[in-house]
Each structure stands twice: as C-alpha cells, then as structure tokens.
Short mmCIF file of C-alpha atoms and ligand atoms in Angstrom, two decimals:
data_model
loop_
_atom_site.label_atom_id
_atom_site.label_comp_id
_atom_site.label_asym_id
_atom_site.label_seq_id
_atom_site.Cartn_x
_atom_site.Cartn_y
_atom_site.Cartn_z
CA MET A 1 26.33 169.31 65.59
CA LYS A 2 26.88 173.01 66.01
CA LEU A 3 25.54 173.15 69.49
CA ARG A 4 27.76 170.09 70.39
CA LEU A 5 30.78 171.91 69.12
CA LEU A 6 29.91 174.88 71.22
CA LEU A 7 29.35 172.77 74.26
CA ILE A 8 32.86 171.12 73.74
CA ALA A 9 34.33 174.58 73.22
CA ALA A 10 32.70 175.97 76.45
CA ALA A 11 33.86 172.80 78.42
CA LEU A 12 37.54 173.47 77.20
CA THR A 13 37.36 176.97 78.11
CA ALA A 14 36.22 176.12 81.57
CA LEU A 15 39.07 173.71 81.96
CA CYS A 16 41.61 176.18 80.63
CA PRO A 17 42.73 178.61 83.35
CA TYR A 18 43.64 181.21 80.86
CA PRO A 19 41.70 182.59 77.98
CA ALA A 20 43.48 181.49 74.75
CA ALA A 21 43.79 184.69 72.92
CA ALA A 22 44.19 188.46 73.71
CA ALA A 23 41.40 190.66 72.81
CA LYS A 24 41.54 192.34 69.48
CA VAL A 25 40.82 196.05 70.25
CA LYS A 26 39.58 198.79 68.06
CA HIS A 27 40.45 201.48 70.50
CA PRO A 28 43.23 201.61 73.29
CA ARG A 29 42.29 199.81 76.43
CA LEU A 30 43.86 200.03 79.88
CA TYR A 31 44.11 197.23 82.35
CA VAL A 32 45.28 197.85 85.98
CA LEU A 33 47.26 195.06 87.47
CA ASP A 34 47.97 194.28 91.18
CA CYS A 35 51.87 194.56 91.76
CA GLY A 36 51.64 194.81 95.46
CA ASP A 37 51.72 197.38 98.28
CA ILE A 38 54.08 199.05 100.46
CA LYS A 39 53.99 199.17 104.32
CA PRO A 40 53.36 202.59 105.97
CA MET A 41 56.48 204.79 105.73
CA ASP A 42 57.69 207.94 107.43
CA PRO A 43 55.70 210.80 105.94
CA THR A 44 58.63 213.15 106.47
CA LEU A 45 60.26 211.49 103.55
CA PHE A 46 57.72 213.05 101.44
CA GLY A 47 58.09 216.44 103.17
CA LEU A 48 54.95 215.90 105.24
CA LYS A 49 54.21 215.60 108.98
CA LYS A 50 51.98 212.90 110.22
CA GLU A 51 49.38 215.20 111.34
CA GLU A 52 49.21 216.75 107.77
CA ILE A 53 48.10 213.79 105.97
CA ALA A 54 44.81 211.80 105.81
CA GLY A 55 46.43 208.38 105.27
CA ASP A 56 49.20 206.45 107.02
CA ALA A 57 51.75 206.78 104.20
CA SER A 58 51.18 203.23 103.06
CA PHE A 59 51.23 202.76 99.26
CA VAL A 60 49.90 200.66 96.56
CA THR A 61 52.00 199.54 93.51
CA PRO A 62 49.93 198.97 90.38
CA CYS A 63 51.36 197.79 87.04
CA TYR A 64 49.46 198.76 83.82
CA LEU A 65 48.90 197.04 80.42
CA VAL A 66 47.87 199.39 77.48
CA VAL A 67 46.54 197.42 74.45
CA HIS A 68 46.22 199.42 71.38
CA PRO A 69 45.28 198.24 67.85
CA LYS A 70 48.90 198.62 66.75
CA GLY A 71 50.57 196.87 69.77
CA THR A 72 50.90 196.73 73.52
CA LEU A 73 52.80 198.74 76.16
CA ILE A 74 53.51 197.71 79.72
CA TRP A 75 53.93 200.64 82.11
CA ASP A 76 55.76 200.03 85.36
CA VAL A 77 56.59 196.44 86.27
CA GLY A 78 56.37 195.94 89.98
CA GLN A 79 58.38 195.88 93.21
CA VAL A 80 58.86 192.20 93.85
CA PRO A 81 60.21 190.01 91.16
CA ASP A 82 57.83 187.07 90.09
CA ALA A 83 60.71 184.74 90.95
CA SER A 84 60.53 185.79 94.60
CA ILE A 85 56.71 185.44 95.06
CA PRO A 86 55.67 181.89 96.17
CA ASP A 87 53.22 180.08 93.92
CA ASP A 88 50.88 179.22 96.98
CA GLY A 89 49.84 182.85 97.32
CA THR A 90 51.83 183.61 100.37
CA GLU A 91 52.99 187.23 100.56
CA ALA A 92 56.56 188.00 99.60
CA VAL A 93 58.44 190.94 101.27
CA VAL A 94 61.62 192.61 99.93
CA GLN A 95 63.64 195.54 101.44
CA ASP A 96 61.31 195.10 104.56
CA ILE A 97 58.34 197.13 103.20
CA LEU A 98 57.72 196.07 99.62
CA LYS A 99 55.06 193.40 99.55
CA ALA A 100 53.40 191.26 96.80
CA LYS A 101 51.25 188.22 96.66
CA ARG A 102 50.58 188.12 92.88
CA LYS A 103 53.02 187.55 90.23
CA LEU A 104 52.80 189.89 87.10
CA LEU A 105 53.25 187.21 84.29
CA PRO A 106 50.17 185.21 85.33
CA GLN A 107 48.17 188.38 85.44
CA LEU A 108 49.18 189.10 81.80
CA LYS A 109 48.59 185.44 80.86
CA ALA A 110 45.10 185.69 82.25
CA LEU A 111 44.48 188.42 79.58
CA GLY A 112 46.09 186.51 76.80
CA TYR A 113 49.49 188.10 76.83
CA GLU A 114 53.21 186.87 77.39
CA PRO A 115 56.22 189.01 77.42
CA LYS A 116 56.79 188.23 73.70
CA ASN A 117 53.45 189.88 72.93
CA ILE A 118 54.42 193.14 74.80
CA THR A 119 55.66 195.48 72.13
CA TYR A 120 56.91 198.17 74.45
CA LEU A 121 58.19 198.45 77.92
CA ALA A 122 58.23 201.80 79.73
CA MET A 123 58.79 202.62 83.31
CA SER A 124 58.15 205.84 85.05
CA HIS A 125 61.59 205.64 86.64
CA TYR A 126 64.34 203.43 87.93
CA HIS A 127 63.39 203.22 91.56
CA LEU A 128 63.19 199.54 92.55
CA ASP A 129 59.31 199.65 93.24
CA HIS A 130 58.85 200.22 89.51
CA THR A 131 61.43 197.82 87.97
CA ALA A 132 61.09 194.35 89.64
CA ASN A 133 60.18 192.47 86.55
CA ALA A 134 61.92 194.63 84.00
CA ASN A 135 64.30 191.88 82.78
CA LEU A 136 61.31 189.76 81.77
CA PHE A 137 60.65 192.29 78.94
CA ALA A 138 64.06 192.57 77.51
CA GLY A 139 62.60 191.39 74.24
CA SER A 140 60.33 194.34 74.00
CA THR A 141 61.26 197.84 72.71
CA TRP A 142 62.11 199.97 75.73
CA ILE A 143 61.21 203.51 75.84
CA VAL A 144 63.40 205.41 78.21
CA GLN A 145 64.80 209.12 78.64
CA GLN A 146 68.61 209.41 78.12
CA ALA A 147 69.08 210.82 81.49
CA GLU A 148 67.34 207.81 83.17
CA TYR A 149 69.37 205.39 81.03
CA ASP A 150 72.52 207.19 82.25
CA ALA A 151 71.43 207.03 85.87
CA MET A 152 70.65 203.32 85.62
CA PHE A 153 73.85 202.20 83.68
CA GLY A 154 76.40 205.02 84.40
CA ALA A 155 79.24 205.00 86.74
CA THR A 156 77.44 207.17 89.53
CA GLN A 157 75.63 204.98 92.08
CA PHE A 158 72.20 206.06 92.56
CA ALA A 159 70.02 205.00 95.51
CA ILE A 160 66.80 203.07 95.62
CA ARG A 161 67.95 201.15 92.64
CA ASP A 162 68.14 197.37 91.97
CA ALA A 163 70.31 197.03 88.86
CA SER A 164 69.73 193.20 88.83
CA SER A 165 66.29 193.81 88.14
CA TYR A 166 66.88 195.65 84.76
CA ASP A 167 70.43 194.77 83.72
CA LYS A 168 69.16 192.74 80.65
CA LEU A 169 67.66 195.92 79.19
CA LYS A 170 71.14 197.40 78.52
CA ASP A 171 71.22 195.99 75.10
CA SER A 172 67.43 195.94 74.41
CA LYS A 173 65.90 197.49 71.31
CA ARG A 174 65.37 201.07 72.60
CA ILE A 175 63.62 204.34 71.90
CA THR A 176 65.82 206.90 73.68
CA LEU A 177 64.31 210.28 74.45
CA ASN A 178 66.10 213.43 75.10
CA ASN A 179 63.91 215.09 77.90
CA GLU A 180 60.95 214.92 75.46
CA ASP A 181 57.56 213.40 75.00
CA HIS A 182 56.85 210.41 72.67
CA ASP A 183 53.64 209.41 70.82
CA VAL A 184 54.01 205.67 71.20
CA PHE A 185 51.49 204.63 68.36
CA GLY A 186 51.46 207.77 66.31
CA ASP A 187 47.86 208.62 66.92
CA GLY A 188 48.15 210.69 70.11
CA SER A 189 46.25 208.13 72.19
CA VAL A 190 49.30 206.83 74.18
CA VAL A 191 52.02 209.35 74.93
CA ILE A 192 55.04 209.17 77.07
CA LYS A 193 55.58 212.61 78.71
CA THR A 194 59.00 213.73 80.10
CA ALA A 195 58.64 214.69 83.73
CA PRO A 196 62.20 215.12 85.32
CA GLY A 197 62.93 215.74 88.97
CA HIS A 198 61.90 212.81 91.07
CA THR A 199 64.78 211.11 89.02
CA PRO A 200 66.73 212.53 86.28
CA GLY A 201 64.71 211.10 83.58
CA HIS A 202 61.35 210.46 85.23
CA GLN A 203 58.45 210.16 82.83
CA MET A 204 54.45 209.80 82.93
CA LEU A 205 52.14 208.06 80.66
CA PHE A 206 49.12 210.12 79.10
CA LEU A 207 46.32 208.18 77.59
CA ARG A 208 43.29 209.46 75.50
CA LEU A 209 40.66 206.72 75.96
CA LYS A 210 37.55 206.81 73.91
CA LYS A 211 34.93 206.35 76.59
CA PHE A 212 36.91 207.44 79.75
CA GLY A 213 38.58 210.41 78.05
CA PRO A 214 42.11 211.77 78.81
CA LEU A 215 44.01 210.06 81.68
CA LEU A 216 47.42 210.71 83.12
CA LEU A 217 49.32 208.05 85.04
CA GLU A 218 51.79 210.28 86.76
CA GLY A 219 54.48 207.81 87.89
CA ASP A 220 55.88 209.31 91.09
CA LEU A 221 55.31 212.95 90.37
CA TYR A 222 53.27 212.78 93.63
CA HIS A 223 52.90 209.88 95.97
CA ILE A 224 50.55 211.31 98.81
CA PRO A 225 47.80 213.62 97.78
CA GLU A 226 48.90 216.20 100.24
CA GLU A 227 52.27 216.68 98.33
CA ARG A 228 50.03 218.20 95.76
CA THR A 229 47.76 220.40 97.90
CA LEU A 230 50.52 221.54 100.40
CA ASP A 231 53.19 221.77 97.83
CA ARG A 232 55.81 219.39 99.33
CA VAL A 233 58.54 217.47 97.63
CA PRO A 234 60.01 214.19 98.78
CA THR A 235 63.32 214.61 100.49
CA PHE A 236 64.93 211.91 98.18
CA ASP A 237 64.01 213.61 94.87
CA PHE A 238 66.93 214.06 92.45
CA ASP A 239 66.20 217.75 91.98
CA ALA A 240 63.44 219.30 94.06
CA ALA A 241 63.44 222.60 91.83
CA MET A 242 63.09 220.38 88.77
CA THR A 243 60.21 218.35 90.32
CA ARG A 244 58.40 221.65 91.09
CA ALA A 245 58.89 222.96 87.45
CA THR A 246 57.55 219.66 86.20
CA ARG A 247 54.58 219.85 88.59
CA VAL A 248 53.79 223.46 87.40
CA LYS A 249 53.91 222.14 83.85
CA THR A 250 51.79 219.14 84.59
CA GLU A 251 49.10 221.06 86.41
CA ALA A 252 48.80 223.44 83.40
CA PHE A 253 48.63 220.29 81.06
CA LEU A 254 45.77 218.86 83.22
CA LYS A 255 43.83 222.05 82.95
CA GLU A 256 44.46 222.38 79.26
CA THR A 257 43.50 218.80 78.43
CA GLY A 258 40.85 218.23 81.19
CA ALA A 259 42.61 215.04 81.96
CA VAL A 260 41.98 212.98 85.22
CA MET A 261 45.40 212.15 86.93
CA TRP A 262 45.68 209.00 89.04
CA ILE A 263 48.35 209.27 91.75
CA GLN A 264 49.76 205.74 91.17
CA HIS A 265 50.78 204.93 94.72
CA ASP A 266 47.67 206.42 96.40
CA PRO A 267 45.57 203.65 98.08
CA PRO A 268 42.31 205.61 97.97
CA THR A 269 42.79 206.56 94.29
CA ASN A 270 43.53 202.92 93.57
CA ALA A 271 40.60 201.53 95.54
CA LYS A 272 38.19 203.27 93.13
CA ILE A 273 39.78 202.08 90.20
CA ARG A 274 38.44 198.96 88.15
CA LYS A 275 41.11 196.21 88.18
CA SER A 276 41.97 193.67 85.53
CA PRO A 277 40.30 191.72 83.89
CA GLU A 278 37.99 194.75 83.97
CA PHE A 279 39.32 197.60 81.88
CA TYR A 280 39.10 201.20 80.75
CA GLU A 281 38.62 202.14 77.04
ZN1 LIG B 1 57.30 204.53 93.32
#
C-alpha cells in the first residue's frame, strides 16, 4: 500500500511541471536565475577602448533569489518584463539591446515561489536592466536607499530609467536606508551594502553562505573586469568620484572579509556560476 502511494506520488510529481513546495532551508541559499543578456555595446561608455578589453562588451543579466530560514529576498528583477516575453520561447528585445527568452515568474515557480512568497525586494539600482519586473513584487517589502527612491520618483528626470516598470512600488511597504548598510534577517548572512556613485543610491548584496563562504553581488559597481584592473568609470555614472570612493571601500571590504565578488554583468564570471535549480549555500 505504502509503495503504491509512493508510486502515485511519483507519477503526480512527474505530471506536475513545478515542484509543489519551496525548500525549507536551515541556512541561506542562493539561486541564480536567467534574466537575459545584452548585445555588445561601445566599450567607451565604460571608459575603455576596444583594444583594452578581453571581451566584446556584451553582458549577461542575472536575477537572484535568496532563501533564508526567516524569509526570501529577490535581488534585481530583469531587463525585459515577463509580459513582453513570448510563451513560445522566442527572444524578446527591448531598447534594441536588452534581450530575454525566459520569464522570471516561471523560474521562481519552478523553485516553489510566487511573488506572494517573496518577503523582500531589493534592486542594485534603478537602471532599466535591473527593474523590468519590479511591479510584480509590489506586495513585498522593498529595501531601497532614500537617494535612489528620490531619483526614481522625484521631479528630476534621470536617464536609463523606465518608471512604468516600478511605479507600483511607490506605496509598497518599504525599508528606506540613508546611505547605510542593512542586515536583512538580523544574523549577518544577508546584508544590503550602500554603494553610491553609479546611481545616487546604488547598493550591493553581501552574503555569508555556510559552504561557499562570503560572497558579494556587486550590482553595477563594475560591469567589465577591466574597469577594475585599469581603474575606469562608466561615462554615465551619476558621480564618478563617488563611484571611485565606493570602489576603494569595497576593495578594502573584500580584503577584510575574504569575500568572492561576482561582477554581475560579466559573461565569463556568469558562465562559471551554477544556475537555478542548482544553488549555492
Ligand atoms: Zn546593469
């Protein structure tokens, strides 16, 4: 009888495209999701000449889900809204260069999560390659720096912004930070780090994973590894001096903690990373 039930359960699991329930975790877990890639750009936008870089200035755009025993956090939410991606797997392109084939919500659902199970939303910054699906998480608590909030909703028109992707966040439950770090679950394992410069309230995500160790997701502090090695700042940064100051502070932080830093947009970095449903813990 028991075997029969097990067989039925196995058959049902095989039929169901998604696992029914999210994993119960004892320690924080990180999933890396596929939110598309970006066609090659002009490296001079990033302060670099073509001959100075190893790659072709094309980018990847991951999204990340952190699952902690006390809740969940989604970090960066893509560059093409789910609603614009066809169901048949054809690639959608917005703004001529931002591409995506995979929707974000089905990737979460495959892990057992829906927006209502996402406790916190945090984005590195307001640029449209990080905010595409933000409105889907208007029911989560949004963690944002005050300076970024002001840039997103204030009267001044900032570039590289798509306000329609995040306008529903205006009245979201919110944790507003004043150029400061924030320990999301109170145990030091998931920390939002203030990192202004690229945008006024740019931030990064620091994780202490039990097996992997300390890991920094650096938002767009760097895009191309040569920005770091040759000390170049993108021409479109909000404040280049502020970016440099944040970089100095971040490099010291990496030394002090021994953390690994993943340059989020860097294709070779991303290629070596395990993707969801695999995870880091
Ligand atoms: Zn970006």
